[in-house]
Amino acid sequence: MAYSLLCMIVFFLGILLWIYHWKNPRCNGKLPPGSMGLPVIGESFQFFAPYTTSDVSPFIKTRMERYGSLFRTSLVGRKIVVSTDPDVNRFIFQQEGKLVQSWYMDSFDDIVGKENVLSSHGFLHKYLRNLVLNMFGSEALKEKHLSELDGLTIKHLQLWSTQPSVELKQAISNMIYDFTVRKLFGWKESRSAEKLRGCYSAFIEGLISFPLNIPGTAYWQCLQGRNKAMKVVKSMLHDRRRASPKKQDRDFLDTIVEEMSKPGSILSEQTALDLLFALPFAAFESASSAVVLALKNLRSNPLALAELTQEHETILREKETKGSSITWKEYKSMTFTHMVINETIRLGNIVPAIFRKVVKDIEIEGYTIPAGWIILACTPAVHLNSTKYQDPLTFNPWRWKGRELNAGSKFFMGFGSGVRLCAGAEFVKLQIAILLHYLVTNHRWTVTNDGKAVRQPGLLFPEGFHVRILNKNSYEVAGER
Ligand code: HEM
Ligand SMILES: *[C@@H]1O[C@H](CO)[C@@H](O)[C@H](O)[C@H]1NC(C)=O
Ligand SMILES: *[C@@H]1O[C@H](CO)[C@@H](O)[C@H](O)[C@H]1NC(C)=O
């Protein structure tokens, strides 16, 4: 009797000690203030709670008010320091490969693959990044993809204008997806590509979700989708490796196969598969959200829409050959359009957080962030700071006028910063610019169902965004704009 009582006391003391250590993690210095929440779960439920404002998430906001710009928490079993400070963020991004490494939430790693370009380090990262930039960087866009994107956009807008209403997020996703997989895998694989598309939609919602691998959860569905998708990509890669090399019409898969067969190549099959799987997704999901947000913003601001329309009508008027596709020079001259895009990215915060893993203890602002912890750079907090951006929740493209910003300035990190600046940024901007050009010059549009955006904290449009696209010179309903 006395013995079992003793056991119980020791057991409870053990648990108390464990909880104490959870709440007060070890650190060779002073940790930033904050709460570690419940054991193991931490503050994950608060972090993943959906919200509908475009403001900084309530989770971050309340903690900023309580603790300041640097605070600690715990998410999905990880010890985290959140930074909402532009200088700290910039410092962290400059430390890539030194004090920190890029890291994606464990769920993200399982889903997107441990060896993808997002979480690879050092030399391999540079190598993969160059492969991607050769495909989607400015040079390739200008020389190879511009006229094709142009034709594709005209064609899709025409098609959509024959339909009573289109769900724009889905429609744009499909368009960008088709283009991307054609560039990646070539024409012939289009049936596999369709199969692959189905797999992607199975896991979008679980992408940034609580990593609970139990049948039925969003996370579980995610992993299922990935496994299926991987099978498709793998069989495409194997088929191509068996085929004889092409001289013409080469796609990304040809490049990958060629790189893999070089003696001493650092491109392993797993790395190649992860890259091929992650790219279409990186491309269509974020880019289609950006287009929807741009149209939502323009709808809320008729003056901006008018100025945008004027810019594109001027381009049309000054064209040397009528009806020719958009040139790179014209694209670069779309100043107001670029202001609209920047403002959409700033306000949209499509990527709600950027993560880095601490490799060596970091001393900053009088605090210590221990090795092994994760830093969550909360870029929205900077994009929505009223000191830097007046009336931060208002869509105001004119605020970009004359702003001399470098890509990835510490106040604008919508596409990240430093050596990991988004490899698809120019591709997305070009895509949006072309779409806006034809939308405002050839068409009119009315919103038939303006579904709310939800963030959890990844951006979702559960009800979609439905528009009716009309040809500019047709007036079907009297009185319609
Ligand atoms: C509006 C759309 C997009 C936004 C807001 C966006 C945002 C970002 C951000 C914030 C990062 C930095 C991540 C980090 O530092 O850890 C990033 C990296 C990256 N993005 Fe994008 N992105 C977009 C579209 C695209 C597209 C269309 C592609 C594909 C062609 C793409 C490919 C990549 C790649 C490959 C990286 C990793 C770069 C590296 O680590 O070197 N992104 N993106
Ligand atoms: C906004 O930025 C200023 C200057 O960088 C800073 O002092 C202030 O604390 C920030 N405000 C919020 C709410 O983060
Ligand atoms: C948009 O932002 C980028 C920074 O990423 C900057 O270089 C560019 O000048 C901005 N464009 C306009 C038109 O303000």
XYZ file of C-alpha atoms and ligand atoms in Angstrom:
552
model
C 0.000 0.000 0.000
C 2.682 2.478 1.065
C 4.756 1.286 -1.855
C 2.124 1.995 -4.508
C 1.437 5.372 -2.909
C 5.152 6.165 -3.260
C 5.045 5.061 -6.900
C 2.151 7.384 -7.554
C 3.872 10.316 -5.914
C 7.044 9.705 -7.942
C 4.943 9.388 -11.103
C 3.140 12.674 -10.511
C 6.342 14.440 -9.555
C 7.853 13.157 -12.813
C 4.943 14.557 -14.804
C 5.123 17.897 -12.976
C 8.841 18.099 -13.698
C 8.222 17.308 -17.353
C 5.525 19.980 -17.594
C 7.844 22.408 -15.820
C 10.560 21.740 -18.400
C 8.030 22.101 -21.197
C 6.957 25.511 -19.899
C 10.543 26.589 -19.158
C 12.774 25.262 -21.934
C 16.509 25.158 -21.393
C 18.472 28.092 -22.802
C 22.009 29.488 -22.373
C 20.665 32.996 -21.881
C 17.272 34.681 -21.805
C 14.491 33.327 -23.995
C 12.078 35.778 -25.605
C 8.848 36.117 -23.561
C 5.816 33.999 -24.364
C 3.980 30.825 -23.441
C 4.693 27.275 -24.590
C 1.013 26.347 -24.173
C -0.087 22.761 -23.458
C 2.462 19.963 -23.409
C 3.169 18.595 -26.936
C 0.203 20.387 -28.543
C 1.553 23.783 -27.553
C -0.544 26.599 -28.996
C -1.230 24.782 -32.268
C -5.009 24.980 -32.043
C -4.944 28.751 -31.579
C -2.442 29.064 -34.435
C -4.521 27.016 -36.884
C -7.852 28.641 -35.936
C -9.440 30.056 -39.127
C -10.016 33.801 -39.485
C -11.420 36.005 -42.230
C -9.715 39.396 -41.931
C -6.805 40.357 -44.149
C -5.127 41.739 -41.033
C -2.365 40.005 -39.056
C -3.753 36.775 -37.589
C -5.433 37.157 -34.188
C -2.946 34.611 -32.840
C 0.031 36.810 -33.706
C -1.712 40.085 -32.943
C -2.651 39.314 -29.335
C 0.838 38.009 -28.619
C 2.523 41.030 -30.202
C 0.464 43.226 -27.910
C 1.307 41.130 -24.871
C 4.987 40.350 -25.480
C 6.363 42.659 -28.189
C 7.866 41.893 -31.572
C 9.755 38.751 -30.537
C 8.025 35.979 -28.592
C 8.182 32.245 -28.043
C 5.485 29.619 -28.520
C 5.129 25.996 -29.512
C 3.455 24.637 -32.637
C 3.067 21.037 -33.804
C 5.512 19.855 -31.154
C 8.199 22.348 -32.136
C 9.714 25.135 -30.080
C 9.189 28.353 -32.003
C 10.251 31.981 -31.794
C 8.005 34.332 -33.749
C 9.561 37.488 -35.178
C 7.418 40.360 -36.417
C 10.366 42.752 -36.589
C 11.670 43.729 -40.057
C 15.292 44.040 -38.891
C 15.274 40.691 -37.133
C 13.638 39.085 -40.176
C 16.242 40.517 -42.488
C 19.073 39.414 -40.203
C 17.647 35.890 -40.084
C 17.357 35.629 -43.881
C 20.956 36.846 -44.246
C 22.068 34.059 -41.922
C 20.897 31.344 -44.316
C 23.437 28.509 -44.241
C 25.252 30.096 -41.272
C 23.126 30.438 -38.129
C 19.895 29.167 -39.727
C 18.661 26.764 -42.390
C 15.445 26.823 -44.305
C 12.845 24.553 -42.777
C 9.249 23.689 -43.561
C 6.847 22.581 -40.891
C 7.239 18.857 -40.417
C 3.893 18.231 -42.006
C 5.008 20.279 -44.980
C 8.231 18.300 -45.277
C 6.393 14.983 -45.243
C 4.028 16.216 -47.888
C 6.222 18.202 -50.204
C 9.209 15.923 -49.798
C 12.291 16.264 -47.678
C 14.608 16.892 -50.614
C 12.708 19.560 -52.497
C 14.240 22.888 -53.409
C 12.514 24.572 -50.491
C 14.305 22.647 -47.766
C 17.557 21.618 -49.448
C 20.705 23.240 -48.176
C 23.826 24.840 -49.553
C 25.231 23.462 -52.742
C 22.288 21.263 -53.661
C 19.941 24.188 -53.097
C 21.899 26.420 -55.463
C 21.929 23.682 -58.056
C 18.171 23.003 -57.866
C 17.411 26.704 -57.796
C 19.330 27.194 -61.030
C 17.445 24.358 -62.681
C 14.174 26.066 -61.751
C 15.342 29.529 -62.803
C 16.448 28.202 -66.188
C 12.847 27.172 -66.635
C 10.917 30.028 -65.007
C 13.367 32.939 -64.697
C 13.158 36.225 -66.648
C 15.375 35.050 -69.475
C 13.278 31.963 -70.213
C 10.027 33.909 -69.861
C 11.163 36.558 -72.277
C 12.696 34.246 -74.872
C 10.423 31.213 -74.675
C 7.201 31.531 -72.702
C 5.851 35.031 -73.202
C 4.078 34.553 -76.513
C 2.736 31.161 -75.493
C 1.328 32.532 -72.221
C -0.187 35.354 -74.228
C -2.016 33.032 -76.624
C -3.124 30.745 -73.829
C -4.622 33.608 -71.834
C -6.573 34.993 -74.813
C -7.901 31.522 -75.540
C -9.036 30.878 -71.985
C -10.691 34.276 -71.582
C -12.600 33.627 -74.824
C -13.692 30.241 -73.534
C -14.761 31.624 -70.170
C -16.755 34.369 -71.856
C -18.990 31.704 -73.409
C -19.909 30.371 -69.964
C -22.619 31.805 -67.705
C -20.137 32.031 -64.842
C -16.684 30.717 -63.959
C -15.139 29.961 -60.610
C -12.016 31.969 -61.166
C -9.673 30.353 -58.672
C -10.236 26.936 -60.207
C -10.172 28.245 -63.759
C -6.870 30.087 -63.309
C -5.401 27.125 -61.435
C -6.235 24.854 -64.348
C -4.764 27.246 -66.872
C -1.484 27.699 -64.985
C -1.331 24.030 -64.149
C -1.700 23.017 -67.797
C 1.004 25.425 -68.831
C 3.383 24.345 -66.069
C 3.046 20.600 -66.559
C 3.486 21.045 -70.275
C 6.760 22.860 -69.636
C 7.780 20.274 -67.082
C 6.629 17.006 -68.607
C 5.886 17.810 -72.240
C 2.779 17.374 -74.376
C 2.740 13.632 -74.553
C 2.248 13.135 -70.851
C -0.965 15.095 -70.728
C -3.058 12.119 -69.638
C -0.744 11.454 -66.684
C -0.836 15.163 -65.990
C -4.598 15.011 -65.613
C -4.298 12.129 -63.199
C -1.712 14.127 -61.268
C -4.067 17.121 -61.018
C -6.618 15.009 -59.202
C -4.010 13.988 -56.649
C -3.018 17.582 -55.994
C -6.529 18.684 -55.172
C -6.711 15.880 -52.604
C -4.162 17.515 -50.374
C -4.358 21.294 -50.783
C -6.387 21.866 -47.644
C -4.113 19.806 -45.451
C -0.933 21.403 -46.635
C -0.447 23.563 -43.581
C -2.447 21.589 -41.070
C -1.955 19.766 -37.808
C 0.179 16.691 -38.576
C -2.188 14.098 -37.197
C -1.788 11.044 -39.399
C -5.125 9.356 -38.706
C -7.515 8.319 -41.510
C -9.948 11.134 -42.254
C -7.865 14.109 -41.106
C -6.845 16.792 -43.597
C -3.247 15.786 -43.007
C -3.930 12.146 -43.789
C -5.661 13.076 -47.032
C -2.678 15.184 -47.905
C -0.280 12.301 -47.529
C -2.572 10.018 -49.523
C -2.630 12.568 -52.320
C 1.118 12.880 -52.267
C 1.690 9.131 -52.408
C -0.586 8.792 -55.403
C 0.988 11.779 -57.125
C 4.474 10.428 -56.504
C 3.558 7.201 -58.292
C 2.475 9.161 -61.349
C 5.597 11.324 -61.384
C 7.825 8.313 -60.825
C 6.421 6.388 -63.758
C 6.813 9.477 -65.975
C 10.430 9.792 -64.935
C 11.126 6.086 -65.499
C 9.505 6.113 -68.940
C 11.573 9.085 -69.945
C 14.799 7.560 -68.706
C 14.155 4.545 -70.887
C 13.349 6.628 -73.965
C 16.103 7.934 -76.228
C 17.099 11.579 -75.613
C 15.281 14.252 -77.622
C 17.006 16.987 -79.593
C 13.966 19.231 -80.033
C 10.965 20.237 -77.953
C 12.853 19.563 -74.789
C 10.983 19.928 -71.529
C 12.104 20.051 -67.909
C 11.937 16.266 -67.594
C 14.504 15.947 -70.401
C 16.828 18.290 -68.515
C 16.362 16.299 -65.310
C 17.073 12.985 -67.042
C 20.167 14.444 -68.673
C 21.399 15.864 -65.356
C 20.819 12.556 -63.567
C 22.820 10.604 -66.118
C 25.901 12.821 -65.802
C 28.727 10.976 -64.042
C 28.901 11.936 -60.356
C 25.593 13.831 -60.558
C 24.285 15.203 -57.245
C 20.732 14.871 -58.537
C 19.381 11.674 -56.959
C 16.128 10.112 -58.096
C 14.392 11.106 -54.862
C 15.493 14.734 -55.217
C 14.332 14.803 -58.822
C 10.967 13.302 -57.898
C 10.424 15.750 -55.049
C 11.239 18.668 -57.318
C 8.987 17.493 -60.148
C 6.181 16.952 -57.700
C 6.547 20.271 -55.837
C 6.869 22.625 -58.810
C 3.418 22.397 -60.406
C 1.939 22.845 -56.986
C 4.103 25.869 -56.077
C 3.053 27.353 -59.391
C -0.715 26.965 -59.647
C -1.859 27.236 -56.061
C -0.274 30.544 -55.079
C -0.541 32.184 -58.492
C -4.281 31.538 -58.803
C -4.851 33.006 -55.334
C -2.925 36.093 -56.397
C -5.145 36.573 -59.472
C -8.333 36.221 -57.440
C -7.069 38.708 -54.859
C -6.089 41.165 -57.592
C -9.621 41.101 -59.044
C -11.234 41.370 -55.629
C -9.065 44.410 -54.913
C -9.800 46.072 -58.250
C -13.474 45.519 -57.696
C -13.254 47.383 -54.403
C -11.462 50.304 -56.031
C -13.015 51.574 -59.290
C -10.424 54.351 -59.592
C -7.630 51.804 -59.670
C -9.523 49.733 -62.235
C -9.983 52.839 -64.397
C -6.300 53.732 -64.264
C -5.342 50.148 -65.016
C -7.687 50.037 -68.008
C -6.250 53.260 -69.284
C -2.689 51.944 -69.029
C -3.576 48.894 -71.114
C -5.609 50.800 -73.672
C -2.630 53.088 -74.184
C -0.437 50.055 -74.815
C -2.953 48.807 -77.386
C -3.100 52.189 -79.088
C 0.665 52.487 -79.357
C 1.202 48.986 -80.739
C 3.083 48.921 -84.034
C 1.357 45.787 -85.287
C -2.267 45.566 -84.269
C -3.223 42.266 -82.694
C 0.362 41.154 -82.038
C 1.104 39.542 -78.706
C 2.436 41.461 -75.733
C 6.164 42.163 -75.965
C 8.631 42.050 -73.089
C 9.105 45.801 -73.495
C 5.372 46.413 -73.162
C 5.261 44.175 -70.103
C 8.072 46.141 -68.501
C 6.290 49.422 -69.283
C 3.154 48.469 -67.310
C 4.040 50.637 -64.318
C 0.597 50.898 -62.772
C -0.026 47.173 -63.301
C 3.127 46.431 -61.350
C 1.914 48.714 -58.587
C -1.368 46.790 -58.513
C 0.529 43.498 -58.339
C 2.825 44.676 -55.541
C -0.100 45.995 -53.573
C -1.997 42.739 -54.062
C 0.976 40.706 -52.830
C 1.537 43.020 -49.859
C -2.070 42.976 -48.744
C -2.702 39.333 -49.699
C 0.068 37.736 -47.687
C -0.400 34.508 -49.609
C 2.598 33.060 -47.777
C 1.664 33.762 -44.152
C 5.012 32.842 -42.582
C 8.543 31.868 -43.511
C 10.338 29.337 -41.315
C 14.007 28.886 -40.515
C 15.660 26.334 -38.260
C 18.300 27.636 -35.836
C 21.614 25.786 -36.256
C 23.691 27.741 -33.706
C 22.457 29.793 -30.729
C 21.440 33.276 -31.901
C 21.839 36.342 -29.685
C 19.422 39.060 -30.723
C 17.793 42.076 -29.028
C 19.061 40.866 -25.648
C 17.511 37.412 -26.083
C 18.925 34.024 -26.985
C 17.265 31.718 -29.498
C 18.699 28.237 -28.859
C 19.921 25.898 -31.583
C 17.212 23.453 -32.665
C 14.436 26.007 -32.286
C 12.444 27.260 -35.273
C 12.092 30.922 -36.172
C 8.787 31.928 -37.716
C 9.331 35.169 -39.611
C 5.890 36.748 -39.710
C 6.142 38.885 -42.844
C 2.446 39.940 -42.796
C 3.101 41.867 -39.570
C 5.564 44.034 -41.497
C 3.380 44.337 -44.616
C 0.474 45.500 -42.432
C 2.403 47.834 -40.119
C 0.760 51.257 -40.143
C 4.043 53.101 -39.594
C 5.422 51.801 -42.871
C 2.160 51.538 -44.829
C -0.473 54.139 -44.050
C -3.975 52.629 -43.718
C -2.398 49.209 -44.179
C -5.685 47.347 -44.789
C -6.666 49.590 -47.693
C -5.849 48.546 -51.250
C -3.938 51.553 -52.524
C -1.666 50.796 -55.492
C -0.562 54.455 -55.672
C 1.401 54.010 -52.459
C 4.032 52.244 -54.587
C 4.593 55.291 -56.755
C 8.252 56.279 -56.740
C 9.100 53.792 -54.023
C 12.638 52.664 -54.653
C 12.542 49.196 -53.252
C 14.804 46.297 -54.034
C 13.218 42.931 -54.477
C 13.035 41.529 -50.964
C 13.465 44.825 -49.105
C 12.963 44.401 -45.378
C 9.521 46.004 -45.605
C 8.337 43.895 -48.536
C 8.979 40.186 -48.361
C 5.938 38.803 -50.145
C 8.302 36.765 -52.298
C 10.773 36.116 -49.497
C 14.268 37.511 -49.388
C 17.947 36.790 -49.907
C 19.242 33.607 -51.486
C 15.809 32.035 -51.288
C 13.848 34.750 -53.023
C 10.907 33.141 -54.840
C 12.075 31.495 -58.049
C 8.635 31.947 -59.606
C 8.075 35.637 -58.806
C 8.648 36.911 -62.336
C 6.501 34.109 -63.749
C 3.593 35.038 -61.487
C 3.889 38.748 -62.212
C 3.973 38.132 -65.955
C 0.968 35.829 -65.707
C -1.082 38.380 -63.765
C -0.043 41.242 -66.058
C -1.045 39.359 -69.216
C -4.359 38.308 -67.740
C -5.183 41.834 -66.601
C -4.199 43.212 -70.007
C -6.702 41.091 -71.938
C -9.324 41.181 -69.245
C -9.568 44.974 -69.238
C -9.066 45.513 -72.975
C -11.146 42.678 -74.485
C -13.642 41.957 -71.730
C -15.876 43.223 -68.985
C -16.601 41.226 -65.876
C -19.166 41.115 -63.142
C -18.859 39.182 -59.918
C -21.689 36.686 -59.459
C -20.566 35.274 -56.110
C -17.859 36.984 -54.121
C -16.847 34.199 -51.712
C -14.978 35.182 -48.594
C -11.284 34.443 -48.196
C -10.465 32.322 -45.152
C -7.030 31.933 -43.596
C -6.099 29.028 -41.373
C -3.503 30.518 -41.732
C -2.965 29.380 -45.345
C -5.240 31.307 -47.726
C -8.366 29.457 -48.923
C -11.489 30.405 -50.880
C -14.024 27.864 -49.639
C -16.934 29.374 -51.599
C -14.795 30.244 -54.601
C -14.914 33.502 -56.536
C -17.452 33.384 -59.343
C -17.388 35.852 -62.199
C -19.243 36.356 -65.431
C -16.851 37.367 -68.193
C -18.316 39.197 -71.185
C -16.863 40.480 -74.407
C -16.328 44.198 -74.268
C -18.556 45.070 -77.215
C -21.535 42.951 -76.221
C -24.363 44.274 -74.075
C -26.547 41.404 -73.020
C -28.387 42.854 -70.080
C -29.529 46.438 -70.206
C -28.072 48.475 -67.393
C -25.290 46.027 -66.635
C -21.927 47.696 -66.295
C 1.920 34.833 -55.857
C 2.582 33.745 -55.969
C 3.780 33.354 -55.145
C 4.173 33.797 -53.899
C 3.483 34.813 -52.995
C 5.408 33.101 -53.588
C 6.130 33.293 -52.414
C 7.333 32.679 -52.121
C 8.111 32.914 -50.922
C 7.730 33.850 -49.769
C 9.232 32.151 -50.995
C 10.376 32.088 -49.980
C 10.279 30.891 -49.084
C 11.416 30.854 -48.082
O 12.230 31.784 -47.991
O 11.478 29.875 -47.329
C 9.153 31.412 -52.251
C 10.103 30.507 -52.695
C 9.975 29.762 -53.867
N 8.972 29.865 -54.823
Fe 7.417 31.115 -54.754
N 5.731 32.259 -54.618
C 4.769 32.379 -55.599
C 4.729 31.722 -56.815
C 5.649 30.787 -57.248
C 5.601 30.106 -58.527
C 4.585 30.353 -59.627
C 6.651 29.237 -58.547
C 7.055 28.248 -59.619
C 7.418 28.513 -60.791
C 7.365 29.400 -57.304
C 8.504 28.703 -56.968
C 9.249 28.939 -55.824
C 10.459 28.200 -55.509
C 11.101 27.097 -56.351
C 10.931 28.723 -54.279
C 12.160 28.283 -53.514
C 13.308 29.191 -53.867
C 14.543 28.828 -53.120
O 14.488 28.269 -52.021
O 15.618 29.111 -53.656
N 6.729 30.345 -56.540
N 7.991 31.761 -52.912
C 5.593 49.111 -36.769
O 6.901 49.478 -37.097
C 7.499 50.372 -36.203
C 8.844 50.799 -36.794
O 9.512 49.731 -37.381
C 7.623 49.742 -34.825
O 8.194 50.624 -33.892
C 6.232 49.310 -34.348
O 6.348 48.607 -33.138
C 5.558 48.456 -35.401
N 4.192 48.240 -35.000
C 3.681 47.045 -34.845
C 2.254 46.961 -34.456
O 4.358 46.039 -35.038
C 7.314 46.237 -56.626
O 8.116 45.692 -55.593
C 9.424 45.367 -55.957
C 10.076 44.764 -54.747
O 9.840 43.396 -54.731
C 10.172 46.598 -56.420
O 11.452 46.239 -56.855
C 9.397 47.265 -57.540
O 10.023 48.483 -57.856
C 7.972 47.497 -57.137
N 7.244 47.989 -58.315
C 6.544 49.110 -58.317
C 5.928 49.499 -59.596
O 6.407 49.782 -57.333
